[in-house]
Amino acid sequence: MKIIHTIAELRAWRKTVGTVAFVPTMGSLHAGHMSLIHAAKAAAEHTVVSIFVNRLQFGQGEDFDRYPRTLENDAALIAEQGGVDVIFAPDEKELYPNVIQQYQVTPPAIAEELCGAFRPGHFRGVATVVTKLFNIVEADIACFGKKDFQQLFVIQSMVKDLNMNIQILPVDTGRAEDGLALSSRNAFLTADQRNEAPRLYHHLSRMKAAIEAGDRDYSKLAVQAVTDLRVRGWHDIDYVDTRNAETLKAASNTDHKLVILIAARIGSTRLIDNIEVNLD
Ligand code: AMP
């Protein structure tokens, strides 16, 4: 396994190999990332994992500075799992030689809803860095986690709309035994917060069960979840929302493929999660 830091070296390597599956990450890897890597290895002859904490997708006052950076540990984890050809870990100057990235990819209005409403410019930052990475790696397939459902949606629609020559492979959310979605940000949680954190998944599961049992009053179900989360010390509950899983628009009573999405803060840590509901 090689660790490559420059675009030139990555491109030189890319010319020498066949099909490539790509897993873009911000590092601080956990078992959720590992399931993406597992899927990538099965999908092509070679696998590239990128590790880059992308300043462009963080807003002012967000956790860019404290975001965990653990390259050595990440490389050891990947080496242990085996089968990855390249870790691409550029520094900021390599990817953003200009102080400001002048050309950026602006996603459509749906990216200003849900997380986008609370993190202005976030998905433009994501779409821009992913486009740059796609242009550098020239992979055949890229794996993205359903944990970041709106991000997956933005990337899938960007690839379609801009005719990018790459296939997107969605990967199911990896969870701890108590249901908490694995996330690099879980490292910020105190022991008490970690005990409380699975509540998000608990509410998603309850809402899903209610909808499957025929309850279509999505806003009542959301209010019930929000009320309980507040009582238990959660704050800045950005949204609890049921959407059409294929369009990400507000769910109607006749939709069959739904996704319930949630974002809330516990202590200083913002967590997101979602669950799909298939009524077919
Ligand atoms: P990040 O390093 O958080 O930017 O995530 C990199 C990729 O890993 C994204 O495609 C995420 O959706 C995915 N990912 C993060 N956490 C999980 C998880 N718990 N299960 C599956 N995929 C995940």
PDB file of C-alpha atoms and ligand atoms in Angstrom:
ATOM      1  CA  MET A   1       0.000   0.000   0.000  1.00  0.00           C
ATOM      2  CA  LYS A   2       1.303   3.429  -0.975  1.00  0.00           C
ATOM      3  CA  ILE A   3       0.595   6.712   0.766  1.00  0.00           C
ATOM      4  CA  ILE A   4       0.557   9.389  -1.915  1.00  0.00           C
ATOM      5  CA  HIS A   5       0.523  13.096  -1.095  1.00  0.00           C
ATOM      6  CA  THR A   6       0.686  14.725  -4.529  1.00  0.00           C
ATOM      7  CA  ILE A   7      -1.705  14.891  -7.469  1.00  0.00           C
ATOM      8  CA  ALA A   8       1.142  14.226  -9.920  1.00  0.00           C
ATOM      9  CA  GLU A   9       2.144  11.000  -8.213  1.00  0.00           C
ATOM     10  CA  LEU A  10      -1.467   9.833  -7.947  1.00  0.00           C
ATOM     11  CA  ARG A  11      -1.993  10.477 -11.661  1.00  0.00           C
ATOM     12  CA  ALA A  12       1.202   8.637 -12.579  1.00  0.00           C
ATOM     13  CA  TRP A  13       0.047   5.618 -10.558  1.00  0.00           C
ATOM     14  CA  ARG A  14      -3.487   5.787 -12.026  1.00  0.00           C
ATOM     15  CA  LYS A  15      -2.079   5.441 -15.560  1.00  0.00           C
ATOM     16  CA  THR A  16      -0.539   2.090 -14.687  1.00  0.00           C
ATOM     17  CA  VAL A  17      -3.633   0.287 -13.368  1.00  0.00           C
ATOM     18  CA  GLY A  18      -7.050  -1.024 -14.483  1.00  0.00           C
ATOM     19  CA  THR A  19     -10.385  -0.381 -12.777  1.00  0.00           C
ATOM     20  CA  VAL A  20     -10.394   1.693  -9.595  1.00  0.00           C
ATOM     21  CA  ALA A  21     -12.941   2.079  -6.795  1.00  0.00           C
ATOM     22  CA  PHE A  22     -12.584   5.200  -4.698  1.00  0.00           C
ATOM     23  CA  VAL A  23     -13.561   5.985  -1.099  1.00  0.00           C
ATOM     24  CA  PRO A  24     -13.341   9.693  -0.211  1.00  0.00           C
ATOM     25  CA  THR A  25     -13.073  10.353   3.549  1.00  0.00           C
ATOM     26  CA  MET A  26     -11.977  12.977   6.024  1.00  0.00           C
ATOM     27  CA  GLY A  27     -10.027  10.371   7.992  1.00  0.00           C
ATOM     28  CA  SER A  28     -10.371   9.442  11.653  1.00  0.00           C
ATOM     29  CA  LEU A  29     -11.523   6.146  10.265  1.00  0.00           C
ATOM     30  CA  HIS A  30     -13.953   3.805  11.999  1.00  0.00           C
ATOM     31  CA  ALA A  31     -15.826   0.637  11.127  1.00  0.00           C
ATOM     32  CA  GLY A  32     -18.338   2.629   9.029  1.00  0.00           C
ATOM     33  CA  HIS A  33     -15.540   3.737   6.712  1.00  0.00           C
ATOM     34  CA  MET A  34     -14.242   0.182   6.690  1.00  0.00           C
ATOM     35  CA  SER A  35     -17.518  -1.082   5.232  1.00  0.00           C
ATOM     36  CA  LEU A  36     -17.109   1.435   2.384  1.00  0.00           C
ATOM     37  CA  ILE A  37     -13.584   0.147   1.812  1.00  0.00           C
ATOM     38  CA  HIS A  38     -14.894  -3.419   1.874  1.00  0.00           C
ATOM     39  CA  ALA A  39     -17.501  -2.548  -0.771  1.00  0.00           C
ATOM     40  CA  ALA A  40     -14.859  -0.752  -2.865  1.00  0.00           C
ATOM     41  CA  LYS A  41     -12.520  -3.728  -2.826  1.00  0.00           C
ATOM     42  CA  ALA A  42     -15.287  -5.957  -4.151  1.00  0.00           C
ATOM     43  CA  ALA A  43     -16.265  -3.481  -6.870  1.00  0.00           C
ATOM     44  CA  ALA A  44     -13.022  -2.955  -8.823  1.00  0.00           C
ATOM     45  CA  GLU A  45      -9.477  -4.245  -9.283  1.00  0.00           C
ATOM     46  CA  HIS A  46      -7.876  -1.468  -7.266  1.00  0.00           C
ATOM     47  CA  THR A  47      -8.911   0.695  -4.336  1.00  0.00           C
ATOM     48  CA  VAL A  48      -8.005   4.276  -3.459  1.00  0.00           C
ATOM     49  CA  VAL A  49      -8.974   5.867  -0.140  1.00  0.00           C
ATOM     50  CA  SER A  50      -8.551   9.625   0.189  1.00  0.00           C
ATOM     51  CA  ILE A  51      -8.073  11.370   3.508  1.00  0.00           C
ATOM     52  CA  PHE A  52      -8.573  15.116   3.442  1.00  0.00           C
ATOM     53  CA  VAL A  53     -10.316  17.402   5.921  1.00  0.00           C
ATOM     54  CA  ASN A  54     -11.968  19.793   3.515  1.00  0.00           C
ATOM     55  CA  ARG A  55     -12.041  23.327   4.905  1.00  0.00           C
ATOM     56  CA  LEU A  56     -14.446  24.396   2.150  1.00  0.00           C
ATOM     57  CA  GLN A  57     -17.327  22.366   3.577  1.00  0.00           C
ATOM     58  CA  PHE A  58     -17.038  23.747   7.108  1.00  0.00           C
ATOM     59  CA  GLY A  59     -18.834  26.949   8.040  1.00  0.00           C
ATOM     60  CA  GLN A  60     -17.497  29.627  10.330  1.00  0.00           C
ATOM     61  CA  GLY A  61     -17.659  28.502  13.945  1.00  0.00           C
ATOM     62  CA  GLU A  62     -17.918  24.836  12.948  1.00  0.00           C
ATOM     63  CA  ASP A  63     -15.480  22.156  14.059  1.00  0.00           C
ATOM     64  CA  PHE A  64     -12.834  22.347  11.285  1.00  0.00           C
ATOM     65  CA  ASP A  65     -10.029  23.108  13.736  1.00  0.00           C
ATOM     66  CA  ARG A  66     -10.895  20.406  16.224  1.00  0.00           C
ATOM     67  CA  TYR A  67     -11.815  17.772  13.618  1.00  0.00           C
ATOM     68  CA  PRO A  68      -9.675  14.716  14.496  1.00  0.00           C
ATOM     69  CA  ARG A  69      -6.630  14.197  12.253  1.00  0.00           C
ATOM     70  CA  THR A  70      -5.138  10.755  12.746  1.00  0.00           C
ATOM     71  CA  LEU A  71      -3.341   9.848   9.510  1.00  0.00           C
ATOM     72  CA  GLU A  72      -0.857   7.404  11.064  1.00  0.00           C
ATOM     73  CA  ASN A  73      -3.588   5.524  12.852  1.00  0.00           C
ATOM     74  CA  ASP A  74      -5.810   5.573   9.747  1.00  0.00           C
ATOM     75  CA  ALA A  75      -2.999   4.166   7.605  1.00  0.00           C
ATOM     76  CA  ALA A  76      -2.403   1.398  10.151  1.00  0.00           C
ATOM     77  CA  LEU A  77      -6.126   0.502  10.184  1.00  0.00           C
ATOM     78  CA  ILE A  78      -6.267   0.381   6.392  1.00  0.00           C
ATOM     79  CA  ALA A  79      -3.066  -1.675   6.184  1.00  0.00           C
ATOM     80  CA  GLU A  80      -4.488  -4.088   8.733  1.00  0.00           C
ATOM     81  CA  GLN A  81      -7.660  -4.573   6.697  1.00  0.00           C
ATOM     82  CA  GLY A  82      -5.525  -5.104   3.566  1.00  0.00           C
ATOM     83  CA  GLY A  83      -6.419  -4.810  -0.104  1.00  0.00           C
ATOM     84  CA  VAL A  84      -6.180  -1.020  -0.437  1.00  0.00           C
ATOM     85  CA  ASP A  85      -3.646   0.090  -3.051  1.00  0.00           C
ATOM     86  CA  VAL A  86      -3.347   3.785  -2.306  1.00  0.00           C
ATOM     87  CA  ILE A  87      -4.120   6.259   0.444  1.00  0.00           C
ATOM     88  CA  PHE A  88      -4.295   9.683  -1.158  1.00  0.00           C
ATOM     89  CA  ALA A  89      -3.588  12.262   1.545  1.00  0.00           C
ATOM     90  CA  PRO A  90      -2.903  15.648  -0.038  1.00  0.00           C
ATOM     91  CA  ASP A  91      -2.209  18.655   2.146  1.00  0.00           C
ATOM     92  CA  GLU A  92      -4.307  21.785   1.794  1.00  0.00           C
ATOM     93  CA  LYS A  93      -1.893  23.559  -0.545  1.00  0.00           C
ATOM     94  CA  GLU A  94      -1.902  20.604  -2.907  1.00  0.00           C
ATOM     95  CA  LEU A  95      -5.684  20.664  -3.329  1.00  0.00           C
ATOM     96  CA  TYR A  96      -6.229  24.397  -2.846  1.00  0.00           C
ATOM     97  CA  PRO A  97      -3.132  26.199  -4.174  1.00  0.00           C
ATOM     98  CA  ASN A  98      -5.164  29.396  -4.403  1.00  0.00           C
ATOM     99  CA  VAL A  99      -6.348  30.881  -1.134  1.00  0.00           C
ATOM    100  CA  ILE A 100      -9.913  30.607  -2.378  1.00  0.00           C
ATOM    101  CA  GLN A 101     -11.110  27.880  -4.708  1.00  0.00           C
ATOM    102  CA  GLN A 102     -12.227  30.042  -7.606  1.00  0.00           C
ATOM    103  CA  TYR A 103     -14.426  27.599  -9.511  1.00  0.00           C
ATOM    104  CA  GLN A 104     -16.950  25.861  -7.311  1.00  0.00           C
ATOM    105  CA  VAL A 105     -19.820  23.453  -7.930  1.00  0.00           C
ATOM    106  CA  THR A 106     -23.145  24.834  -6.721  1.00  0.00           C
ATOM    107  CA  PRO A 107     -25.770  22.159  -6.077  1.00  0.00           C
ATOM    108  CA  PRO A 108     -29.491  22.850  -6.656  1.00  0.00           C
ATOM    109  CA  ALA A 109     -31.877  24.241  -4.037  1.00  0.00           C
ATOM    110  CA  ILE A 110     -32.512  20.892  -2.339  1.00  0.00           C
ATOM    111  CA  ALA A 111     -28.978  21.228  -0.931  1.00  0.00           C
ATOM    112  CA  GLU A 112     -30.143  24.294   0.987  1.00  0.00           C
ATOM    113  CA  GLU A 113     -32.719  22.263   2.891  1.00  0.00           C
ATOM    114  CA  LEU A 114     -32.153  19.885   5.832  1.00  0.00           C
ATOM    115  CA  CYS A 115     -28.423  20.116   6.738  1.00  0.00           C
ATOM    116  CA  GLY A 116     -27.929  22.767   4.066  1.00  0.00           C
ATOM    117  CA  ALA A 117     -30.330  25.102   5.865  1.00  0.00           C
ATOM    118  CA  PHE A 118     -28.156  24.993   8.973  1.00  0.00           C
ATOM    119  CA  ARG A 119     -24.780  24.724   7.263  1.00  0.00           C
ATOM    120  CA  PRO A 120     -24.868  27.312   4.466  1.00  0.00           C
ATOM    121  CA  GLY A 121     -22.415  26.461   1.691  1.00  0.00           C
ATOM    122  CA  HIS A 122     -21.715  23.015   3.134  1.00  0.00           C
ATOM    123  CA  PHE A 123     -22.839  21.023   0.103  1.00  0.00           C
ATOM    124  CA  ARG A 124     -21.142  23.417  -2.304  1.00  0.00           C
ATOM    125  CA  GLY A 125     -17.927  22.652  -0.412  1.00  0.00           C
ATOM    126  CA  VAL A 126     -18.640  18.925  -0.603  1.00  0.00           C
ATOM    127  CA  ALA A 127     -19.600  18.962  -4.309  1.00  0.00           C
ATOM    128  CA  THR A 128     -16.505  21.006  -5.137  1.00  0.00           C
ATOM    129  CA  VAL A 129     -13.977  18.824  -3.355  1.00  0.00           C
ATOM    130  CA  VAL A 130     -15.614  15.626  -4.601  1.00  0.00           C
ATOM    131  CA  THR A 131     -15.457  16.941  -8.167  1.00  0.00           C
ATOM    132  CA  LYS A 132     -11.779  17.773  -7.733  1.00  0.00           C
ATOM    133  CA  LEU A 133     -11.068  14.341  -6.247  1.00  0.00           C
ATOM    134  CA  PHE A 134     -13.028  12.615  -9.028  1.00  0.00           C
ATOM    135  CA  ASN A 135     -10.962  14.521 -11.614  1.00  0.00           C
ATOM    136  CA  ILE A 136      -7.739  13.528  -9.889  1.00  0.00           C
ATOM    137  CA  VAL A 137      -8.437   9.876  -9.130  1.00  0.00           C
ATOM    138  CA  GLU A 138     -10.421   9.091 -12.306  1.00  0.00           C
ATOM    139  CA  ALA A 139     -12.056   6.141 -10.582  1.00  0.00           C
ATOM    140  CA  ASP A 140     -14.688   3.922 -12.164  1.00  0.00           C
ATOM    141  CA  ILE A 141     -16.714   3.656  -8.975  1.00  0.00           C
ATOM    142  CA  ALA A 142     -16.946   5.752  -5.793  1.00  0.00           C
ATOM    143  CA  CYS A 143     -18.469   4.569  -2.509  1.00  0.00           C
ATOM    144  CA  PHE A 144     -20.516   6.885  -0.285  1.00  0.00           C
ATOM    145  CA  GLY A 145     -22.250   6.105   3.000  1.00  0.00           C
ATOM    146  CA  LYS A 146     -26.003   6.340   3.493  1.00  0.00           C
ATOM    147  CA  LYS A 147     -25.187   7.751   6.925  1.00  0.00           C
ATOM    148  CA  ASP A 148     -24.859  11.096   5.099  1.00  0.00           C
ATOM    149  CA  PHE A 149     -28.027  10.597   3.096  1.00  0.00           C
ATOM    150  CA  GLN A 150     -28.335  14.152   1.783  1.00  0.00           C
ATOM    151  CA  GLN A 151     -24.667  14.165   0.791  1.00  0.00           C
ATOM    152  CA  LEU A 152     -25.167  10.900  -1.104  1.00  0.00           C
ATOM    153  CA  PHE A 153     -28.187  12.462  -2.822  1.00  0.00           C
ATOM    154  CA  VAL A 154     -26.220  15.576  -3.795  1.00  0.00           C
ATOM    155  CA  ILE A 155     -23.337  13.505  -5.194  1.00  0.00           C
ATOM    156  CA  GLN A 156     -25.631  11.166  -7.122  1.00  0.00           C
ATOM    157  CA  SER A 157     -27.541  14.037  -8.689  1.00  0.00           C
ATOM    158  CA  MET A 158     -24.312  15.944  -9.451  1.00  0.00           C
ATOM    159  CA  VAL A 159     -22.830  12.926 -11.254  1.00  0.00           C
ATOM    160  CA  LYS A 160     -26.020  12.570 -13.282  1.00  0.00           C
ATOM    161  CA  ASP A 161     -26.490  16.257 -14.028  1.00  0.00           C
ATOM    162  CA  LEU A 162     -22.856  16.894 -14.989  1.00  0.00           C
ATOM    163  CA  ASN A 163     -22.463  13.583 -16.872  1.00  0.00           C
ATOM    164  CA  MET A 164     -19.559  12.519 -14.719  1.00  0.00           C
ATOM    165  CA  ASN A 165     -18.163   9.214 -15.867  1.00  0.00           C
ATOM    166  CA  ILE A 166     -18.303   7.431 -12.531  1.00  0.00           C
ATOM    167  CA  GLN A 167     -20.713   5.070 -10.809  1.00  0.00           C
ATOM    168  CA  ILE A 168     -21.811   5.866  -7.255  1.00  0.00           C
ATOM    169  CA  LEU A 169     -22.158   2.929  -4.898  1.00  0.00           C
ATOM    170  CA  PRO A 170     -24.238   3.651  -1.755  1.00  0.00           C
ATOM    171  CA  VAL A 171     -23.231   1.731   1.387  1.00  0.00           C
ATOM    172  CA  ASP A 172     -25.463   1.030   4.417  1.00  0.00           C
ATOM    173  CA  THR A 173     -24.851   2.840   7.680  1.00  0.00           C
ATOM    174  CA  GLY A 174     -22.513   1.094  10.098  1.00  0.00           C
ATOM    175  CA  ARG A 175     -23.786   1.257  13.680  1.00  0.00           C
ATOM    176  CA  ALA A 176     -22.568   0.470  17.172  1.00  0.00           C
ATOM    177  CA  GLU A 177     -24.405  -2.358  18.939  1.00  0.00           C
ATOM    178  CA  ASP A 178     -26.717   0.113  20.656  1.00  0.00           C
ATOM    179  CA  GLY A 179     -27.727   1.609  17.309  1.00  0.00           C
ATOM    180  CA  LEU A 180     -25.612   4.769  17.306  1.00  0.00           C
ATOM    181  CA  ALA A 181     -24.410   5.534  13.778  1.00  0.00           C
ATOM    182  CA  LEU A 182     -20.616   5.391  13.699  1.00  0.00           C
ATOM    183  CA  SER A 183     -19.089   8.810  13.149  1.00  0.00           C
ATOM    184  CA  SER A 184     -15.708  10.459  13.615  1.00  0.00           C
ATOM    185  CA  ARG A 185     -17.546  13.048  15.720  1.00  0.00           C
ATOM    186  CA  ASN A 186     -18.558  10.399  18.289  1.00  0.00           C
ATOM    187  CA  ALA A 187     -15.006  10.844  19.632  1.00  0.00           C
ATOM    188  CA  PHE A 188     -16.136  14.225  21.024  1.00  0.00           C
ATOM    189  CA  LEU A 189     -18.842  12.684  23.239  1.00  0.00           C
ATOM    190  CA  THR A 190     -18.420  12.374  27.009  1.00  0.00           C
ATOM    191  CA  ALA A 191     -19.377   9.023  28.568  1.00  0.00           C
ATOM    192  CA  ASP A 192     -22.831  10.359  29.519  1.00  0.00           C
ATOM    193  CA  GLN A 193     -23.426  11.842  26.077  1.00  0.00           C
ATOM    194  CA  ARG A 194     -22.304   8.576  24.471  1.00  0.00           C
ATOM    195  CA  ASN A 195     -24.932   6.738  26.547  1.00  0.00           C
ATOM    196  CA  GLU A 196     -27.602   9.174  25.423  1.00  0.00           C
ATOM    197  CA  ALA A 197     -26.558   9.372  21.758  1.00  0.00           C
ATOM    198  CA  PRO A 198     -28.386   6.206  20.520  1.00  0.00           C
ATOM    199  CA  ARG A 199     -31.630   8.069  21.280  1.00  0.00           C
ATOM    200  CA  LEU A 200     -31.522   9.489  17.738  1.00  0.00           C
ATOM    201  CA  TYR A 201     -31.684   6.033  16.202  1.00  0.00           C
ATOM    202  CA  HIS A 202     -34.258   4.977  18.759  1.00  0.00           C
ATOM    203  CA  HIS A 203     -36.580   7.787  17.611  1.00  0.00           C
ATOM    204  CA  LEU A 204     -35.947   7.059  13.951  1.00  0.00           C
ATOM    205  CA  SER A 205     -36.844   3.413  14.552  1.00  0.00           C
ATOM    206  CA  ARG A 206     -40.009   4.356  16.434  1.00  0.00           C
ATOM    207  CA  MET A 207     -41.116   6.726  13.709  1.00  0.00           C
ATOM    208  CA  LYS A 208     -40.422   4.078  11.089  1.00  0.00           C
ATOM    209  CA  ALA A 209     -42.497   1.519  13.007  1.00  0.00           C
ATOM    210  CA  ALA A 210     -45.369   4.021  13.319  1.00  0.00           C
ATOM    211  CA  ILE A 211     -45.323   4.784   9.591  1.00  0.00           C
ATOM    212  CA  GLU A 212     -45.190   1.084   8.740  1.00  0.00           C
ATOM    213  CA  ALA A 213     -48.217   0.609  10.998  1.00  0.00           C
ATOM    214  CA  GLY A 214     -50.105   3.161   8.890  1.00  0.00           C
ATOM    215  CA  ASP A 215     -49.486   6.477  10.661  1.00  0.00           C
ATOM    216  CA  ARG A 216     -48.857   9.133   8.026  1.00  0.00           C
ATOM    217  CA  ASP A 217     -48.916  12.145  10.319  1.00  0.00           C
ATOM    218  CA  TYR A 218     -45.221  12.844   9.789  1.00  0.00           C
ATOM    219  CA  SER A 219     -45.195  16.188  11.573  1.00  0.00           C
ATOM    220  CA  LYS A 220     -46.918  14.807  14.689  1.00  0.00           C
ATOM    221  CA  LEU A 221     -44.336  12.006  14.830  1.00  0.00           C
ATOM    222  CA  ALA A 222     -41.528  14.551  14.453  1.00  0.00           C
ATOM    223  CA  VAL A 223     -42.920  16.755  17.238  1.00  0.00           C
ATOM    224  CA  GLN A 224     -43.070  13.736  19.558  1.00  0.00           C
ATOM    225  CA  ALA A 225     -39.386  12.983  18.885  1.00  0.00           C
ATOM    226  CA  VAL A 226     -38.308  16.621  19.273  1.00  0.00           C
ATOM    227  CA  THR A 227     -40.204  16.989  22.543  1.00  0.00           C
ATOM    228  CA  ASP A 228     -38.577  13.910  24.018  1.00  0.00           C
ATOM    229  CA  LEU A 229     -35.079  14.892  22.816  1.00  0.00           C
ATOM    230  CA  ARG A 230     -35.441  18.336  24.427  1.00  0.00           C
ATOM    231  CA  VAL A 231     -36.449  16.782  27.745  1.00  0.00           C
ATOM    232  CA  ARG A 232     -33.335  14.627  27.608  1.00  0.00           C
ATOM    233  CA  GLY A 233     -30.993  17.552  27.131  1.00  0.00           C
ATOM    234  CA  TRP A 234     -30.603  17.654  23.349  1.00  0.00           C
ATOM    235  CA  HIS A 235     -30.566  21.134  21.868  1.00  0.00           C
ATOM    236  CA  ASP A 236     -30.378  22.766  18.454  1.00  0.00           C
ATOM    237  CA  ILE A 237     -32.570  20.022  17.072  1.00  0.00           C
ATOM    238  CA  ASP A 238     -32.099  21.237  13.518  1.00  0.00           C
ATOM    239  CA  TYR A 239     -34.671  18.947  11.964  1.00  0.00           C
ATOM    240  CA  VAL A 240     -36.624  15.739  12.250  1.00  0.00           C
ATOM    241  CA  ASP A 241     -38.068  15.335   8.793  1.00  0.00           C
ATOM    242  CA  THR A 242     -39.687  12.668   6.651  1.00  0.00           C
ATOM    243  CA  ARG A 243     -38.836  12.942   2.969  1.00  0.00           C
ATOM    244  CA  ASN A 244     -39.300  11.053  -0.265  1.00  0.00           C
ATOM    245  CA  ALA A 245     -36.162   8.889  -0.404  1.00  0.00           C
ATOM    246  CA  GLU A 246     -35.787   9.288  -4.159  1.00  0.00           C
ATOM    247  CA  THR A 247     -36.292  13.057  -4.512  1.00  0.00           C
ATOM    248  CA  LEU A 248     -35.597  14.231  -0.958  1.00  0.00           C
ATOM    249  CA  LYS A 249     -38.713  16.418  -1.270  1.00  0.00           C
ATOM    250  CA  ALA A 250     -41.303  16.541   1.539  1.00  0.00           C
ATOM    251  CA  ALA A 251     -42.984  13.143   1.803  1.00  0.00           C
ATOM    252  CA  SER A 252     -46.592  12.797   0.712  1.00  0.00           C
ATOM    253  CA  ASN A 253     -49.151  10.392   2.106  1.00  0.00           C
ATOM    254  CA  THR A 254     -48.883   8.167  -0.948  1.00  0.00           C
ATOM    255  CA  ASP A 255     -45.086   7.897  -1.171  1.00  0.00           C
ATOM    256  CA  HIS A 256     -43.739   4.393  -0.685  1.00  0.00           C
ATOM    257  CA  LYS A 257     -40.018   5.069  -0.405  1.00  0.00           C
ATOM    258  CA  LEU A 258     -39.327   7.365   2.507  1.00  0.00           C
ATOM    259  CA  VAL A 259     -36.382   8.472   4.557  1.00  0.00           C
ATOM    260  CA  ILE A 260     -36.598  10.002   8.018  1.00  0.00           C
ATOM    261  CA  LEU A 261     -33.689  12.322   8.744  1.00  0.00           C
ATOM    262  CA  ILE A 262     -32.559  13.869  11.988  1.00  0.00           C
ATOM    263  CA  ALA A 263     -29.876  16.323  13.118  1.00  0.00           C
ATOM    264  CA  ALA A 264     -29.393  17.494  16.689  1.00  0.00           C
ATOM    265  CA  ARG A 265     -26.761  18.570  19.152  1.00  0.00           C
ATOM    266  CA  ILE A 266     -25.771  16.927  22.360  1.00  0.00           C
ATOM    267  CA  GLY A 267     -23.270  19.019  24.301  1.00  0.00           C
ATOM    268  CA  SER A 268     -21.106  20.632  21.650  1.00  0.00           C
ATOM    269  CA  THR A 269     -21.433  17.802  19.145  1.00  0.00           C
ATOM    270  CA  ARG A 270     -23.833  17.816  16.220  1.00  0.00           C
ATOM    271  CA  LEU A 271     -24.964  14.335  15.218  1.00  0.00           C
ATOM    272  CA  ILE A 272     -26.982  13.272  12.176  1.00  0.00           C
ATOM    273  CA  ASP A 273     -28.711  10.045  11.314  1.00  0.00           C
ATOM    274  CA  ASN A 274     -31.468   8.704   9.087  1.00  0.00           C
ATOM    275  CA  ILE A 275     -33.517   5.598   8.393  1.00  0.00           C
ATOM    276  CA  GLU A 276     -35.202   4.443   5.213  1.00  0.00           C
ATOM    277  CA  VAL A 277     -38.804   3.212   5.147  1.00  0.00           C
ATOM    278  CA  ASN A 278     -39.889   1.087   2.235  1.00  0.00           C
ATOM    279  CA  LEU A 279     -43.659   0.526   2.118  1.00  0.00           C
ATOM    280  CA  ASP A 280     -43.682  -1.615  -1.038  1.00  0.00           C
TER     281      ASP A 280
HETATM  282  P1  AMP B   1     -16.422  11.341   6.453  1.00  0.00           P
HETATM  283  O1  AMP B   1     -15.018  10.871   6.735  1.00  0.00           O
HETATM  284  O2  AMP B   1     -17.244  11.510   7.674  1.00  0.00           O
HETATM  285  O3  AMP B   1     -16.456  12.485   5.494  1.00  0.00           O
HETATM  286  O4  AMP B   1     -17.107  10.139   5.678  1.00  0.00           O
HETATM  287  C1  AMP B   1     -16.540   9.565   4.540  1.00  0.00           C
HETATM  288  C2  AMP B   1     -17.499   8.582   3.940  1.00  0.00           C
HETATM  289  O5  AMP B   1     -17.792   7.577   4.906  1.00  0.00           O
HETATM  290  C3  AMP B   1     -18.843   9.218   3.546  1.00  0.00           C
HETATM  291  O6  AMP B   1     -19.283   8.617   2.340  1.00  0.00           O
HETATM  292  C4  AMP B   1     -19.719   8.854   4.700  1.00  0.00           C
HETATM  293  O7  AMP B   1     -21.085   8.780   4.357  1.00  0.00           O
HETATM  294  C5  AMP B   1     -19.194   7.492   5.048  1.00  0.00           C
HETATM  295  N1  AMP B   1     -19.547   7.133   6.417  1.00  0.00           N
HETATM  296  C6  AMP B   1     -19.309   7.849   7.548  1.00  0.00           C
HETATM  297  N2  AMP B   1     -19.842   7.233   8.619  1.00  0.00           N
HETATM  298  C7  AMP B   1     -20.434   6.107   8.155  1.00  0.00           C
HETATM  299  C8  AMP B   1     -21.168   5.028   8.744  1.00  0.00           C
HETATM  300  N3  AMP B   1     -21.411   4.987  10.056  1.00  0.00           N
HETATM  301  N4  AMP B   1     -21.625   4.059   7.939  1.00  0.00           N
HETATM  302  C9  AMP B   1     -21.404   4.083   6.602  1.00  0.00           C
HETATM  303  N5  AMP B   1     -20.717   5.052   5.986  1.00  0.00           N
HETATM  304  C10 AMP B   1     -20.249   6.049   6.746  1.00  0.00           C
END
